[in-house]
PDB file of C-alpha atoms in Angstrom:
ATOM      1  CA  MET A   3      33.263 -45.577  14.406  1.00 49.00           C
ATOM      2  CA  SER A   4      34.615 -43.153  16.893  1.00 47.00           C
ATOM      3  CA  PRO A   5      33.224 -41.822  19.878  1.00 44.00           C
ATOM      4  CA  SER A   6      32.298 -38.634  18.964  1.00 44.00           C
ATOM      5  CA  SER A   7      30.262 -39.784  16.280  1.00 43.00           C
ATOM      6  CA  GLN A   8      27.686 -41.437  17.938  1.00 45.00           C
ATOM      7  CA  LEU A   9      27.222 -38.459  20.146  1.00 40.00           C
ATOM      8  CA  PRO A  10      23.677 -36.924  20.073  1.00 41.00           C
ATOM      9  CA  CYS A  11      23.135 -33.197  19.594  1.00 39.00           C
ATOM     10  CA  SER A  12      21.204 -32.867  22.807  1.00 38.00           C
ATOM     11  CA  ARG A  13      19.399 -33.871  25.738  1.00 39.00           C
ATOM     12  CA  GLN A  14      21.055 -37.462  26.151  1.00 40.00           C
ATOM     13  CA  ARG A  15      24.383 -37.893  28.314  1.00 39.00           C
ATOM     14  CA  PHE A  16      27.437 -38.009  27.056  1.00 36.00           C
ATOM     15  CA  VAL A  17      29.275 -41.629  27.105  1.00 36.00           C
ATOM     16  CA  ARG A  18      31.340 -42.222  30.321  1.00 39.00           C
ATOM     17  CA  ARG A  19      33.933 -43.855  29.146  1.00 40.00           C
ATOM     18  CA  GLY A  20      38.058 -43.267  29.593  1.00 43.00           C
ATOM     19  CA  SER A  21      40.179 -40.987  31.999  1.00 44.00           C
ATOM     20  CA  THR A  22      38.532 -37.653  33.022  1.00 41.00           C
ATOM     21  CA  ALA A  23      40.873 -35.889  30.694  1.00 44.00           C
ATOM     22  CA  ALA A  24      40.010 -37.598  27.552  1.00 43.00           C
ATOM     23  CA  ARG A  25      36.022 -37.550  28.806  1.00 41.00           C
ATOM     24  CA  ALA A  26      36.872 -33.301  28.634  1.00 42.00           C
ATOM     25  CA  ALA A  27      38.300 -33.574  25.486  1.00 44.00           C
ATOM     26  CA  LEU A  28      35.795 -35.694  23.883  1.00 41.00           C
ATOM     27  CA  LEU A  29      33.017 -33.048  25.778  1.00 39.00           C
ATOM     28  CA  LEU A  30      34.860 -30.240  23.871  1.00 40.00           C
ATOM     29  CA  SER A  31      35.050 -31.972  20.605  1.00 46.00           C
ATOM     30  CA  ALA A  32      31.197 -32.231  20.820  1.00 40.00           C
ATOM     31  CA  LEU A  33      30.452 -28.957  21.524  1.00 36.00           C
ATOM     32  CA  ALA A  34      32.637 -27.542  18.850  1.00 40.00           C
ATOM     33  CA  ALA A  35      30.877 -29.877  15.923  1.00 40.00           C
ATOM     34  CA  VAL A  36      27.688 -28.476  17.241  1.00 34.00           C
ATOM     35  CA  LEU A  37      28.560 -24.679  17.253  1.00 35.00           C
ATOM     36  CA  VAL A  38      30.022 -25.062  13.889  1.00 36.00           C
ATOM     37  CA  ALA A  39      27.872 -27.850  11.675  1.00 38.00           C
ATOM     38  CA  GLY A  40      24.617 -27.000  14.020  1.00 38.00           C
ATOM     39  CA  CYS A  41      21.608 -29.571  15.129  1.00 35.00           C
ATOM     40  CA  SER A  42      18.638 -30.708  14.063  1.00 36.00           C
ATOM     41  CA  ASP A  43      16.483 -31.747  16.594  1.00 38.00           C
ATOM     42  CA  ALA A  44      13.223 -33.565  16.046  1.00 35.00           C
ATOM     43  CA  ASP A  45      11.627 -31.072  18.635  1.00 36.00           C
ATOM     44  CA  GLU A  46      12.276 -28.223  17.190  1.00 33.00           C
ATOM     45  CA  PRO A  47       9.765 -27.074  14.521  1.00 31.00           C
ATOM     46  CA  ASP A  48      11.275 -26.695  10.775  1.00 31.00           C
ATOM     47  CA  ARG A  49      11.411 -22.805  10.190  1.00 27.00           C
ATOM     48  CA  SER A  50      12.163 -23.197   6.275  1.00 28.00           C
ATOM     49  CA  GLY A  51       8.408 -21.842   5.316  1.00 31.00           C
ATOM     50  CA  SER A  52       8.900 -18.686   7.843  1.00 31.00           C
ATOM     51  CA  ASN A  53       8.701 -15.012   6.434  1.00 32.00           C
ATOM     52  CA  GLU A  54      11.172 -13.952   8.815  1.00 30.00           C
ATOM     53  CA  GLY A  55      13.281 -11.517   7.243  1.00 31.00           C
ATOM     54  CA  LYS A  56      11.718 -11.427   4.190  1.00 31.00           C
ATOM     55  CA  ALA A  57      10.860  -8.310   2.369  1.00 32.00           C
ATOM     56  CA  THR A  58       7.066  -7.752   1.683  1.00 32.00           C
ATOM     57  CA  ALA A  59       4.949  -6.820  -1.345  1.00 41.00           C
ATOM     58  CA  SER A  60       3.757  -3.759   0.422  1.00 45.00           C
ATOM     59  CA  ALA A  61       6.917  -2.714   1.915  1.00 45.00           C
ATOM     60  CA  PRO A  62       9.368  -2.244  -0.818  1.00 52.00           C
ATOM     61  CA  THR A  63      13.246  -1.598  -0.457  1.00 55.00           C
ATOM     62  CA  GLY A  64      16.274  -1.357  -1.855  1.00 57.00           C
ATOM     63  CA  ALA A  65      14.908   2.243  -3.999  1.00 67.00           C
ATOM     64  CA  SER A  66      16.627   5.183  -3.826  1.00 83.00           C
ATOM     65  CA  PHE A  67      13.889   7.812  -4.341  1.00 92.00           C
ATOM     66  CA  PRO A  68      13.738  12.252  -4.072  1.00 90.00           C
ATOM     67  CA  PRO A  69      12.063  13.813  -1.349  1.00 92.00           C
ATOM     68  CA  ASN A  70      10.090  15.805  -3.648  1.00 94.00           C
ATOM     69  CA  PRO A  71       8.580  14.822  -7.300  1.00 94.00           C
ATOM     70  CA  PRO A  72      10.939  15.543 -10.375  1.00 93.00           C
ATOM     71  CA  ALA A  73       9.758  18.502 -12.270  1.00 93.00           C
ATOM     72  CA  ALA A  74       9.211  15.762 -15.160  1.00 93.00           C
ATOM     73  CA  ALA A  75       6.740  15.073 -12.993  1.00 93.00           C
ATOM     74  CA  GLY A  76       4.739  18.323 -14.131  1.00 92.00           C
ATOM     75  CA  CYS A  77       3.471  18.585 -10.297  1.00 93.00           C
ATOM     76  CA  ALA A  78       5.497  21.846  -9.061  1.00 93.00           C
ATOM     77  CA  GLY A  79       4.570  23.108  -5.792  1.00 94.00           C
ATOM     78  CA  LYS A  80       4.883  22.167  -2.269  1.00 96.00           C
ATOM     79  CA  THR A  81       4.756  18.404  -1.222  1.00 97.00           C
ATOM     80  CA  LEU A  82       2.242  17.582   1.485  1.00 97.00           C
ATOM     81  CA  ASP A  83       2.702  13.770   2.119  1.00 97.00           C
ATOM     82  CA  HIS A  84       4.045  10.692   0.101  1.00 97.00           C
ATOM     83  CA  ARG A  85       3.731   6.816   0.385  1.00 97.00           C
ATOM     84  CA  ASP A  86       6.051   4.038  -1.287  1.00 96.00           C
ATOM     85  CA  ILE A  87       4.181   1.601  -2.495  1.00 96.00           C
ATOM     86  CA  ARG A  88       5.157  -1.604  -4.806  1.00 96.00           C
ATOM     87  CA  HIS A  89       3.451  -1.594  -8.297  1.00 97.00           C
ATOM     88  CA  PRO A  90       2.874  -4.825  -9.548  1.00 96.00           C
ATOM     89  CA  ASP A  91       4.854  -4.128 -12.824  1.00 95.00           C
ATOM     90  CA  LEU A  92       6.991  -1.307 -12.055  1.00 95.00           C
ATOM     91  CA  GLY A  93       8.453  -2.405  -8.590  1.00 95.00           C
ATOM     92  CA  PRO A  94       9.004   0.306  -5.951  1.00 96.00           C
ATOM     93  CA  VAL A  95       7.523   3.270  -6.959  1.00 96.00           C
ATOM     94  CA  ARG A  96       6.798   6.738  -4.654  1.00 97.00           C
ATOM     95  CA  VAL A  97       3.259   8.805  -5.024  1.00 98.00           C
ATOM     96  CA  PHE A  98       3.491  12.399  -3.987  1.00 98.00           C
ATOM     97  CA  LEU A  99       0.653  14.362  -3.042  1.00 98.00           C
ATOM     98  CA  VAL A 100       1.609  18.285  -3.849  1.00 97.00           C
ATOM     99  CA  ARG A 101       0.124  21.317  -3.505  1.00 96.00           C
ATOM    100  CA  ARG A 102       0.548  23.825  -6.543  1.00 93.00           C
ATOM    101  CA  PRO A 103       0.788  27.823  -6.082  1.00 91.00           C
ATOM    102  CA  ALA A 104      -2.365  29.704  -5.974  1.00 86.00           C
ATOM    103  CA  SER A 105      -1.916  31.085  -9.309  1.00 82.00           C
ATOM    104  CA  GLU A 106      -1.739  27.572 -10.860  1.00 83.00           C
ATOM    105  CA  GLN A 107      -5.227  25.295 -11.632  1.00 83.00           C
ATOM    106  CA  PRO A 108      -5.982  22.718 -10.733  1.00 88.00           C
ATOM    107  CA  ALA A 109      -4.600  23.332  -7.005  1.00 92.00           C
ATOM    108  CA  GLY A 110      -3.625  19.965  -6.038  1.00 94.00           C
ATOM    109  CA  CYS A 111      -1.521  17.494  -8.015  1.00 95.00           C
ATOM    110  CA  VAL A 112      -0.929  13.533  -7.474  1.00 97.00           C
ATOM    111  CA  ALA A 113       2.492  12.479  -8.639  1.00 97.00           C
ATOM    112  CA  ALA A 114       4.808   9.222  -8.769  1.00 97.00           C
ATOM    113  CA  VAL A 115       8.226   8.173  -9.754  1.00 96.00           C
ATOM    114  CA  THR A 116       9.195   4.836 -10.182  1.00 95.00           C
ATOM    115  CA  GLY A 117      12.675   3.608  -8.590  1.00 92.00           C
ATOM    116  CA  SER A 118      14.698   3.727 -11.410  1.00 90.00           C
ATOM    117  CA  GLY A 119      13.944   7.430 -11.472  1.00 91.00           C
ATOM    118  CA  ARG A 120      11.177   7.643 -13.910  1.00 94.00           C
ATOM    119  CA  ALA A 121       8.308  10.004 -13.545  1.00 95.00           C
ATOM    120  CA  LEU A 122       4.397   9.000 -13.965  1.00 96.00           C
ATOM    121  CA  ALA A 123       1.902  10.823 -15.858  1.00 94.00           C
ATOM    122  CA  PRO A 124       0.407  13.244 -12.777  1.00 94.00           C
ATOM    123  CA  VAL A 125      -3.281  13.198 -11.715  1.00 93.00           C
ATOM    124  CA  GLU A 126      -4.545  17.011 -11.335  1.00 92.00           C
ATOM    125  CA  ALA A 127      -7.103  17.312  -8.889  1.00 91.00           C
ATOM    126  CA  ASP A 128      -9.029  20.392  -7.436  1.00 91.00           C
ATOM    127  CA  ALA A 129      -8.369  20.860  -4.146  1.00 92.00           C
ATOM    128  CA  ASN A 130     -10.170  23.639  -1.803  1.00 93.00           C
ATOM    129  CA  TRP A 131      -7.156  24.645   1.164  1.00 93.00           C
ATOM    130  CA  THR A 132      -9.588  26.288   3.312  1.00 92.00           C
ATOM    131  CA  MET A 133     -11.443  22.653   4.420  1.00 90.00           C
ATOM    132  CA  GLU A 134      -8.973  20.380   6.163  1.00 89.00           C
ATOM    133  CA  GLY A 135      -7.037  17.275   4.452  1.00 92.00           C
ATOM    134  CA  ALA A 136      -8.263  18.776   1.121  1.00 95.00           C
ATOM    135  CA  LEU A 137      -5.546  15.917  -0.653  1.00 97.00           C
ATOM    136  CA  ARG A 138      -4.656  13.347   1.493  1.00 97.00           C
ATOM    137  CA  PHE A 139      -3.820   9.797   1.423  1.00 98.00           C
ATOM    138  CA  ALA A 140      -6.007   7.005   2.387  1.00 98.00           C
ATOM    139  CA  ALA A 141      -5.126   5.094   5.548  1.00 96.00           C
ATOM    140  CA  PRO A 142      -4.178   2.398   4.797  1.00 97.00           C
ATOM    141  CA  ALA A 143      -2.975   4.429   1.300  1.00 97.00           C
ATOM    142  CA  THR A 144      -3.185   0.437  -0.674  1.00 97.00           C
ATOM    143  CA  ASP A 145      -5.281  -2.127  -0.214  1.00 97.00           C
ATOM    144  CA  SER A 146      -5.131  -5.828  -1.359  1.00 97.00           C
ATOM    145  CA  THR A 147      -5.846  -5.090  -4.944  1.00 97.00           C
ATOM    146  CA  ARG A 148      -2.890  -2.800  -4.765  1.00 96.00           C
ATOM    147  CA  ASN A 149      -4.726   0.324  -5.964  1.00 98.00           C
ATOM    148  CA  VAL A 150      -3.512   3.644  -4.325  1.00 98.00           C
ATOM    149  CA  PHE A 151      -6.653   5.849  -2.661  1.00 98.00           C
ATOM    150  CA  VAL A 152      -6.424   9.661  -2.231  1.00 98.00           C
ATOM    151  CA  THR A 153      -9.178  11.572  -1.167  1.00 97.00           C
ATOM    152  CA  TYR A 154      -9.719  14.942  -2.327  1.00 95.00           C
ATOM    153  CA  ASN A 155     -11.880  18.078  -1.336  1.00 94.00           C
ATOM    154  CA  PRO A 156     -12.647  20.803  -4.089  1.00 91.00           C
ATOM    155  CA  GLY A 157     -14.877  22.076  -1.601  1.00 88.00           C
ATOM    156  CA  ARG A 158     -17.613  20.809  -0.243  1.00 86.00           C
ATOM    157  CA  TYR A 159     -17.576  17.033  -0.353  1.00 91.00           C
ATOM    158  CA  ASP A 160     -15.400  14.672  -0.425  1.00 94.00           C
ATOM    159  CA  GLY A 161     -14.299  12.942  -3.276  1.00 94.00           C
ATOM    160  CA  VAL A 162     -11.724   9.520  -4.138  1.00 96.00           C
ATOM    161  CA  LEU A 163      -9.191   8.947  -6.148  1.00 96.00           C
ATOM    162  CA  VAL A 164      -8.109   5.841  -7.570  1.00 98.00           C
ATOM    163  CA  LEU A 165      -4.752   4.892  -8.739  1.00 98.00           C
ATOM    164  CA  VAL A 166      -5.081   1.554 -10.576  1.00 98.00           C
ATOM    165  CA  PRO A 167      -1.634  -0.054 -11.491  1.00 97.00           C
ATOM    166  CA  THR A 168      -1.288  -0.765 -15.313  1.00 96.00           C
ATOM    167  CA  ALA A 169       1.950  -2.263 -17.270  1.00 95.00           C
ATOM    168  CA  ASP A 170       3.659   1.549 -17.507  1.00 93.00           C
ATOM    169  CA  GLY A 171       1.854   3.426 -14.616  1.00 96.00           C
ATOM    170  CA  PHE A 172      -1.750   3.919 -13.552  1.00 97.00           C
ATOM    171  CA  ALA A 173      -5.041   4.378 -15.345  1.00 97.00           C
ATOM    172  CA  ASP A 174      -6.256   7.433 -16.468  1.00 94.00           C
ATOM    173  CA  ILE A 175      -8.951   9.143 -13.925  1.00 92.00           C
ATOM    174  CA  GLY A 176     -11.362   9.674 -16.790  1.00 91.00           C
ATOM    175  CA  TRP A 177     -12.775  13.088 -15.447  1.00 85.00           C
ATOM    176  CA  SER A 178     -16.058  13.321 -17.241  1.00 76.00           C
ATOM    177  CA  ARG A 179     -15.073  17.114 -17.907  1.00 74.00           C
ATOM    178  CA  PRO A 180     -11.237  18.056 -17.109  1.00 65.00           C
ATOM    179  CA  ASP A 181     -12.428  21.256 -15.397  1.00 70.00           C
ATOM    180  CA  ASP A 182     -14.726  20.130 -13.465  1.00 77.00           C
ATOM    181  CA  HIS A 183     -13.453  17.957 -10.380  1.00 80.00           C
ATOM    182  CA  TYR A 184     -17.026  17.979  -9.046  1.00 83.00           C
ATOM    183  CA  SER A 185     -18.032  15.377 -11.734  1.00 82.00           C
ATOM    184  CA  GLY A 186     -17.178  11.960 -11.502  1.00 83.00           C
ATOM    185  CA  GLY A 187     -14.668  10.093 -13.556  1.00 89.00           C
ATOM    186  CA  ARG A 188     -14.175   6.205 -13.924  1.00 92.00           C
ATOM    187  CA  PHE A 189     -11.976   6.211 -11.253  1.00 96.00           C
ATOM    188  CA  ALA A 190     -12.646   9.285  -9.798  1.00 94.00           C
ATOM    189  CA  PHE A 191     -15.682   9.447  -7.282  1.00 94.00           C
ATOM    190  CA  TYR A 192     -17.226  12.728  -5.981  1.00 92.00           C
ATOM    191  CA  HIS A 193     -18.909  12.776  -2.851  1.00 93.00           C
ATOM    192  CA  ALA A 194     -17.634   9.740  -2.171  1.00 95.00           C
ATOM    193  CA  ARG A 195     -15.208   8.202   0.832  1.00 96.00           C
ATOM    194  CA  PRO A 196     -13.114   5.161   0.708  1.00 97.00           C
ATOM    195  CA  VAL A 197     -14.358   2.139   3.504  1.00 96.00           C
ATOM    196  CA  GLY A 198     -12.123  -0.620   4.604  1.00 94.00           C
ATOM    197  CA  PRO A 199     -10.107  -2.597   3.899  1.00 96.00           C
ATOM    198  CA  GLY A 200     -12.762  -5.445   4.675  1.00 94.00           C
ATOM    199  CA  GLN A 201     -12.115  -9.302   5.630  1.00 94.00           C
ATOM    200  CA  ASN A 202     -10.953  -9.446   1.871  1.00 94.00           C
ATOM    201  CA  GLY A 203      -8.479  -6.698   2.397  1.00 97.00           C
ATOM    202  CA  GLU A 204     -10.112  -4.539  -0.048  1.00 97.00           C
ATOM    203  CA  TYR A 205     -11.757  -1.005   0.132  1.00 98.00           C
ATOM    204  CA  ALA A 206     -15.030  -0.346  -0.973  1.00 97.00           C
ATOM    205  CA  ILE A 207     -16.478   2.969  -2.309  1.00 97.00           C
ATOM    206  CA  VAL A 208     -19.566   4.672  -0.695  1.00 96.00           C
ATOM    207  CA  HIS A 209     -20.539   7.101  -3.513  1.00 94.00           C
ATOM    208  CA  SER A 210     -23.276   9.326  -2.143  1.00 92.00           C
ATOM    209  CA  ILE A 211     -25.705  10.613  -5.212  1.00 86.00           C
ATOM    210  CA  LYS A 212     -27.700  13.570  -5.442  1.00 79.00           C
ATOM    211  CA  ARG A 213     -31.189  12.923  -6.761  1.00 77.00           C
ATOM    212  CA  CYS A 214     -32.933  15.989  -8.625  1.00 76.00           C
ATOM    213  CA  ASP A 215     -36.501  15.060  -8.012  1.00 76.00           C
ATOM    214  CA  PRO A 216     -38.288  17.227  -7.724  1.00 76.00           C
ATOM    215  CA  SER A 217     -34.929  19.354  -7.846  1.00 75.00           C
ATOM    216  CA  CYS A 218     -31.794  19.508  -7.287  1.00 71.00           C
ATOM    217  CA  ALA A 219     -32.046  21.175  -3.967  1.00 73.00           C
ATOM    218  CA  GLU A 220     -35.197  19.283  -2.766  1.00 74.00           C
ATOM    219  CA  GLY A 221     -34.113  15.842  -3.966  1.00 77.00           C
ATOM    220  CA  ALA A 222     -33.044  12.847  -1.688  1.00 84.00           C
ATOM    221  CA  THR A 223     -29.877  11.647  -1.497  1.00 86.00           C
ATOM    222  CA  ALA A 224     -28.911   7.793  -2.224  1.00 89.00           C
ATOM    223  CA  LYS A 225     -26.148   5.926  -1.014  1.00 92.00           C
ATOM    224  CA  VAL A 226     -24.345   3.105  -3.588  1.00 94.00           C
ATOM    225  CA  THR A 227     -21.437   1.188  -2.120  1.00 96.00           C
ATOM    226  CA  LEU A 228     -19.071   0.127  -4.909  1.00 97.00           C
ATOM    227  CA  ARG A 229     -16.916  -3.018  -5.170  1.00 97.00           C
ATOM    228  CA  TRP A 230     -13.841  -3.895  -7.329  1.00 97.00           C
ATOM    229  CA  ASN A 231     -14.372  -6.517  -9.621  1.00 96.00           C
ATOM    230  CA  GLY A 232     -11.054  -6.758 -10.820  1.00 95.00           C
ATOM    231  CA  HIS A 233     -11.419  -3.734 -13.784  1.00 95.00           C
ATOM    232  CA  ASP A 234     -13.886  -1.370 -12.448  1.00 96.00           C
ATOM    233  CA  TYR A 235     -15.481  -0.381  -9.353  1.00 97.00           C
ATOM    234  CA  LEU A 236     -19.254  -1.344  -9.724  1.00 95.00           C
ATOM    235  CA  PRO A 237     -22.159  -1.340  -7.603  1.00 93.00           C
ATOM    236  CA  THR A 238     -23.075  -4.098  -5.664  1.00 83.00           C
ATOM    237  CA  GLY A 239     -26.387  -5.840  -5.212  1.00 63.00           C
TER     238      GLY A 239
END
Protein backbone atom coordinates (compact mmCIF):
# COMPACT_ATOMS: atom_id res chain seq x y z
CA MET A 1 0.00 0.00 0.00
CA SER A 2 1.36 3.45 -0.93
CA PRO A 3 1.98 6.11 1.73
CA SER A 4 -0.66 8.41 0.23
CA SER A 5 -3.40 5.77 0.56
CA GLN A 6 -2.69 5.48 4.31
CA LEU A 7 -3.18 9.17 5.00
CA PRO A 8 -6.34 10.15 6.90
CA CYS A 9 -8.48 13.08 5.68
CA SER A 10 -7.87 15.50 8.55
CA ARG A 11 -6.80 16.12 12.12
CA GLN A 12 -3.72 13.84 11.95
CA ARG A 13 -0.19 14.72 10.97
CA PHE A 14 1.30 13.44 7.77
CA VAL A 15 3.94 10.69 8.18
CA ARG A 16 7.42 12.16 7.96
CA ARG A 17 9.57 10.02 5.75
CA GLY A 18 12.02 10.69 2.93
CA SER A 19 13.44 14.01 1.88
CA THR A 20 11.86 17.42 2.22
CA ALA A 21 11.02 17.41 -1.47
CA ALA A 22 9.39 14.01 -1.19
CA ARG A 23 7.35 15.13 1.80
CA ALA A 24 6.21 18.23 -0.10
CA ALA A 25 5.19 16.15 -3.09
CA LEU A 26 3.33 13.78 -0.80
CA LEU A 27 1.50 16.69 0.87
CA LEU A 28 0.42 18.18 -2.45
CA SER A 29 -0.79 14.78 -3.64
CA ALA A 30 -2.89 14.29 -0.51
CA LEU A 31 -4.43 17.78 -0.71
CA ALA A 32 -5.35 17.24 -4.34
CA ALA A 33 -7.05 13.97 -3.46
CA VAL A 34 -9.11 15.71 -0.75
CA LEU A 35 -10.23 18.50 -3.09
CA VAL A 36 -11.26 16.08 -5.83
CA ALA A 37 -12.83 13.28 -3.82
CA GLY A 38 -13.89 15.09 -0.62
CA CYS A 39 -13.85 13.71 2.93
CA SER A 40 -16.27 11.87 5.17
CA ASP A 41 -15.16 12.99 8.62
CA ALA A 42 -16.81 11.08 11.44
CA ASP A 43 -17.14 14.37 13.37
CA GLU A 44 -19.22 16.01 10.60
CA PRO A 45 -23.04 15.58 10.66
CA ASP A 46 -24.74 13.67 7.84
CA ARG A 47 -26.61 16.24 5.72
CA SER A 48 -28.28 13.76 3.40
CA GLY A 49 -31.66 14.44 5.00
CA SER A 50 -31.34 18.21 5.00
CA ASN A 51 -34.05 20.36 3.38
CA GLU A 52 -31.46 22.88 2.21
CA GLY A 53 -31.96 23.74 -1.43
CA LYS A 54 -35.13 21.65 -1.78
CA ALA A 55 -38.37 23.18 -3.03
CA THR A 56 -41.24 23.16 -0.52
CA ALA A 57 -44.86 22.35 -1.21
CA SER A 58 -45.92 25.91 -0.38
CA ALA A 59 -43.44 27.56 -2.73
CA PRO A 60 -44.26 26.74 -6.36
CA THR A 61 -41.36 27.04 -8.78
CA GLY A 62 -40.84 26.59 -12.48
CA ALA A 63 -44.27 27.90 -13.55
CA SER A 64 -44.76 30.95 -15.78
CA PHE A 65 -47.90 32.90 -14.89
CA PRO A 66 -49.52 35.92 -16.59
CA PRO A 67 -49.69 39.19 -14.61
CA ASN A 68 -53.49 39.23 -15.05
CA PRO A 69 -56.06 36.45 -15.44
CA PRO A 70 -56.73 35.39 -19.04
CA ALA A 71 -60.07 36.19 -20.69
CA ALA A 72 -61.11 32.55 -20.28
CA ALA A 73 -61.10 33.03 -16.50
CA GLY A 74 -64.22 35.21 -16.72
CA CYS A 75 -62.86 37.87 -14.37
CA ALA A 76 -62.30 40.96 -16.50
CA GLY A 77 -61.31 44.04 -14.51
CA LYS A 78 -58.49 45.45 -12.41
CA THR A 79 -56.21 42.90 -10.75
CA LEU A 80 -55.91 43.83 -7.07
CA ASP A 81 -53.60 41.08 -5.86
CA HIS A 82 -52.48 37.54 -6.51
CA ARG A 83 -50.94 34.59 -4.69
CA ASP A 84 -49.04 31.61 -6.08
CA ILE A 85 -49.95 28.34 -4.40
CA ARG A 86 -49.25 24.65 -4.93
CA HIS A 87 -52.48 22.85 -5.70
CA PRO A 88 -52.32 19.20 -4.52
CA ASP A 89 -53.63 17.90 -7.88
CA LEU A 90 -52.83 20.63 -10.42
CA GLY A 91 -49.43 21.78 -9.18
CA PRO A 92 -48.54 25.50 -9.27
CA VAL A 93 -51.62 27.75 -9.49
CA ARG A 94 -51.90 31.54 -9.39
CA VAL A 95 -55.01 32.95 -7.69
CA PHE A 96 -56.09 36.50 -8.62
CA LEU A 97 -58.39 38.97 -6.89
CA VAL A 98 -60.14 41.21 -9.42
CA ARG A 99 -62.20 44.38 -9.15
CA ARG A 100 -64.79 44.36 -11.88
CA PRO A 101 -65.94 47.53 -13.70
CA ALA A 102 -68.72 49.46 -11.98
CA SER A 103 -71.16 48.35 -14.67
CA GLU A 104 -70.72 44.68 -13.83
CA GLN A 105 -72.04 42.73 -10.86
CA PRO A 106 -70.97 41.10 -8.61
CA ALA A 107 -68.24 43.66 -8.07
CA GLY A 108 -65.50 41.20 -7.10
CA CYS A 109 -64.12 38.09 -8.72
CA VAL A 110 -61.59 35.43 -7.74
CA ALA A 111 -59.81 33.87 -10.73
CA ALA A 112 -57.20 31.13 -10.93
CA VAL A 113 -54.89 29.80 -13.62
CA THR A 114 -52.66 26.72 -13.63
CA GLY A 115 -49.00 26.63 -14.57
CA SER A 116 -50.00 25.22 -17.96
CA GLY A 117 -52.23 28.25 -18.59
CA ARG A 118 -55.62 26.61 -17.97
CA ALA A 119 -58.17 28.92 -16.40
CA LEU A 120 -60.22 27.48 -13.53
CA ALA A 121 -63.85 28.32 -12.79
CA PRO A 122 -64.10 31.78 -11.20
CA VAL A 123 -65.68 32.63 -7.86
CA GLU A 124 -67.83 35.75 -7.81
CA ALA A 125 -68.18 37.82 -4.66
CA ASP A 126 -69.91 41.12 -3.99
CA ALA A 127 -67.56 43.78 -2.62
CA ASN A 128 -68.19 47.33 -1.48
CA TRP A 129 -65.18 49.34 -2.67
CA THR A 130 -65.93 52.14 -0.21
CA MET A 131 -64.78 49.71 2.48
CA GLU A 132 -61.05 49.19 3.05
CA GLY A 133 -59.87 45.76 1.97
CA ALA A 134 -63.22 44.82 0.46
CA LEU A 135 -61.56 41.86 -1.27
CA ARG A 136 -58.27 40.55 0.10
CA PHE A 137 -56.31 37.44 0.90
CA ALA A 138 -55.90 36.19 4.45
CA ALA A 139 -52.34 36.41 5.76
CA PRO A 140 -51.10 33.79 5.03
CA ALA A 141 -53.43 32.94 2.16
CA THR A 142 -53.19 29.17 2.73
CA ASP A 143 -52.80 26.89 5.72
CA SER A 144 -51.75 23.26 6.22
CA THR A 145 -55.03 22.04 4.67
CA ARG A 146 -53.94 23.75 1.39
CA ASN A 147 -57.28 25.57 1.32
CA VAL A 148 -57.08 29.21 0.17
CA PHE A 149 -58.73 31.94 2.27
CA VAL A 150 -60.15 35.19 0.87
CA THR A 151 -61.94 37.90 2.86
CA TYR A 152 -64.72 39.85 1.17
CA ASN A 153 -66.98 42.64 2.39
CA PRO A 154 -70.27 43.29 0.55
CA GLY A 155 -71.08 46.37 2.60
CA ARG A 156 -71.21 45.87 6.37
CA TYR A 157 -69.37 42.87 7.76
CA ASP A 158 -66.49 40.81 6.44
CA GLY A 159 -67.09 37.36 5.07
CA VAL A 160 -64.75 34.46 4.32
CA LEU A 161 -64.47 32.51 1.07
CA VAL A 162 -62.59 29.22 1.27
CA LEU A 163 -61.20 27.77 -1.96
CA VAL A 164 -61.03 24.03 -1.35
CA PRO A 165 -58.86 22.13 -3.87
CA THR A 166 -60.52 19.41 -5.94
CA ALA A 167 -59.16 17.19 -8.71
CA ASP A 168 -60.07 19.76 -11.38
CA GLY A 169 -59.87 23.06 -9.52
CA PHE A 170 -61.73 24.30 -6.46
CA ALA A 171 -65.01 23.17 -4.91
CA ASP A 172 -68.20 25.12 -5.52
CA ILE A 173 -68.54 27.85 -2.89
CA GLY A 174 -72.24 26.99 -2.63
CA TRP A 175 -73.90 30.36 -2.18
CA SER A 176 -77.37 30.05 -0.67
CA ARG A 177 -78.55 32.52 -3.31
CA PRO A 178 -76.18 33.50 -6.11
CA ASP A 179 -77.45 37.11 -6.11
CA ASP A 180 -77.18 37.66 -2.34
CA HIS A 181 -73.67 37.44 -0.92
CA TYR A 182 -74.92 38.38 2.53
CA SER A 183 -76.08 34.77 2.65
CA GLY A 184 -73.66 32.00 3.36
CA GLY A 185 -72.81 28.85 1.47
CA ARG A 186 -70.93 25.63 2.03
CA PHE A 187 -67.56 27.40 1.78
CA ALA A 188 -68.77 30.99 2.09
CA PHE A 189 -69.31 32.51 5.51
CA TYR A 190 -70.77 36.01 5.90
CA HIS A 191 -70.01 37.95 9.09
CA ALA A 192 -67.00 35.76 9.72
CA ARG A 193 -63.22 35.91 9.94
CA PRO A 194 -60.35 33.41 9.72
CA VAL A 195 -58.38 32.90 12.94
CA GLY A 196 -54.90 31.39 13.07
CA PRO A 197 -53.30 29.33 11.75
CA GLY A 198 -53.11 27.51 15.08
CA GLN A 199 -50.62 24.98 16.39
CA ASN A 200 -51.93 22.40 13.93
CA GLY A 201 -51.20 24.79 11.06
CA GLU A 202 -54.90 25.25 10.25
CA TYR A 203 -57.23 28.24 10.23
CA ALA A 204 -60.44 28.19 12.22
CA ILE A 205 -63.37 30.37 11.14
CA VAL A 206 -65.20 32.42 13.75
CA HIS A 207 -68.74 32.86 12.44
CA SER A 208 -71.02 35.47 14.02
CA ILE A 209 -74.71 34.57 13.84
CA LYS A 210 -77.38 37.15 14.52
CA ARG A 211 -80.35 35.72 16.39
CA CYS A 212 -83.71 37.23 15.47
CA ASP A 213 -85.33 36.83 18.89
CA PRO A 214 -87.47 38.75 19.71
CA SER A 215 -86.52 40.52 16.46
CA CYS A 216 -83.47 40.70 14.21
CA ALA A 217 -82.83 44.26 15.36
CA GLU A 218 -82.91 43.28 19.05
CA GLY A 219 -81.50 39.77 18.88
CA ALA A 220 -78.12 38.88 20.36
CA THR A 221 -75.14 37.81 18.25
CA ALA A 222 -73.63 34.39 18.92
CA LYS A 223 -70.15 33.40 17.79
CA VAL A 224 -69.46 29.90 16.57
CA THR A 225 -65.98 28.50 15.85
CA LEU A 226 -65.82 26.30 12.77
CA ARG A 227 -62.98 23.86 12.12
CA TRP A 228 -61.98 21.77 9.12
CA ASN A 229 -62.77 18.06 9.35
CA GLY A 230 -61.31 17.13 5.98
CA HIS A 231 -64.53 17.84 4.05
CA ASP A 232 -66.36 20.77 5.65
CA TYR A 233 -66.08 23.48 8.31
CA LEU A 234 -68.18 22.37 11.24
CA PRO A 235 -68.86 23.82 14.71
CA THR A 236 -66.58 22.61 17.48
CA GLY A 237 -68.00 21.26 20.70
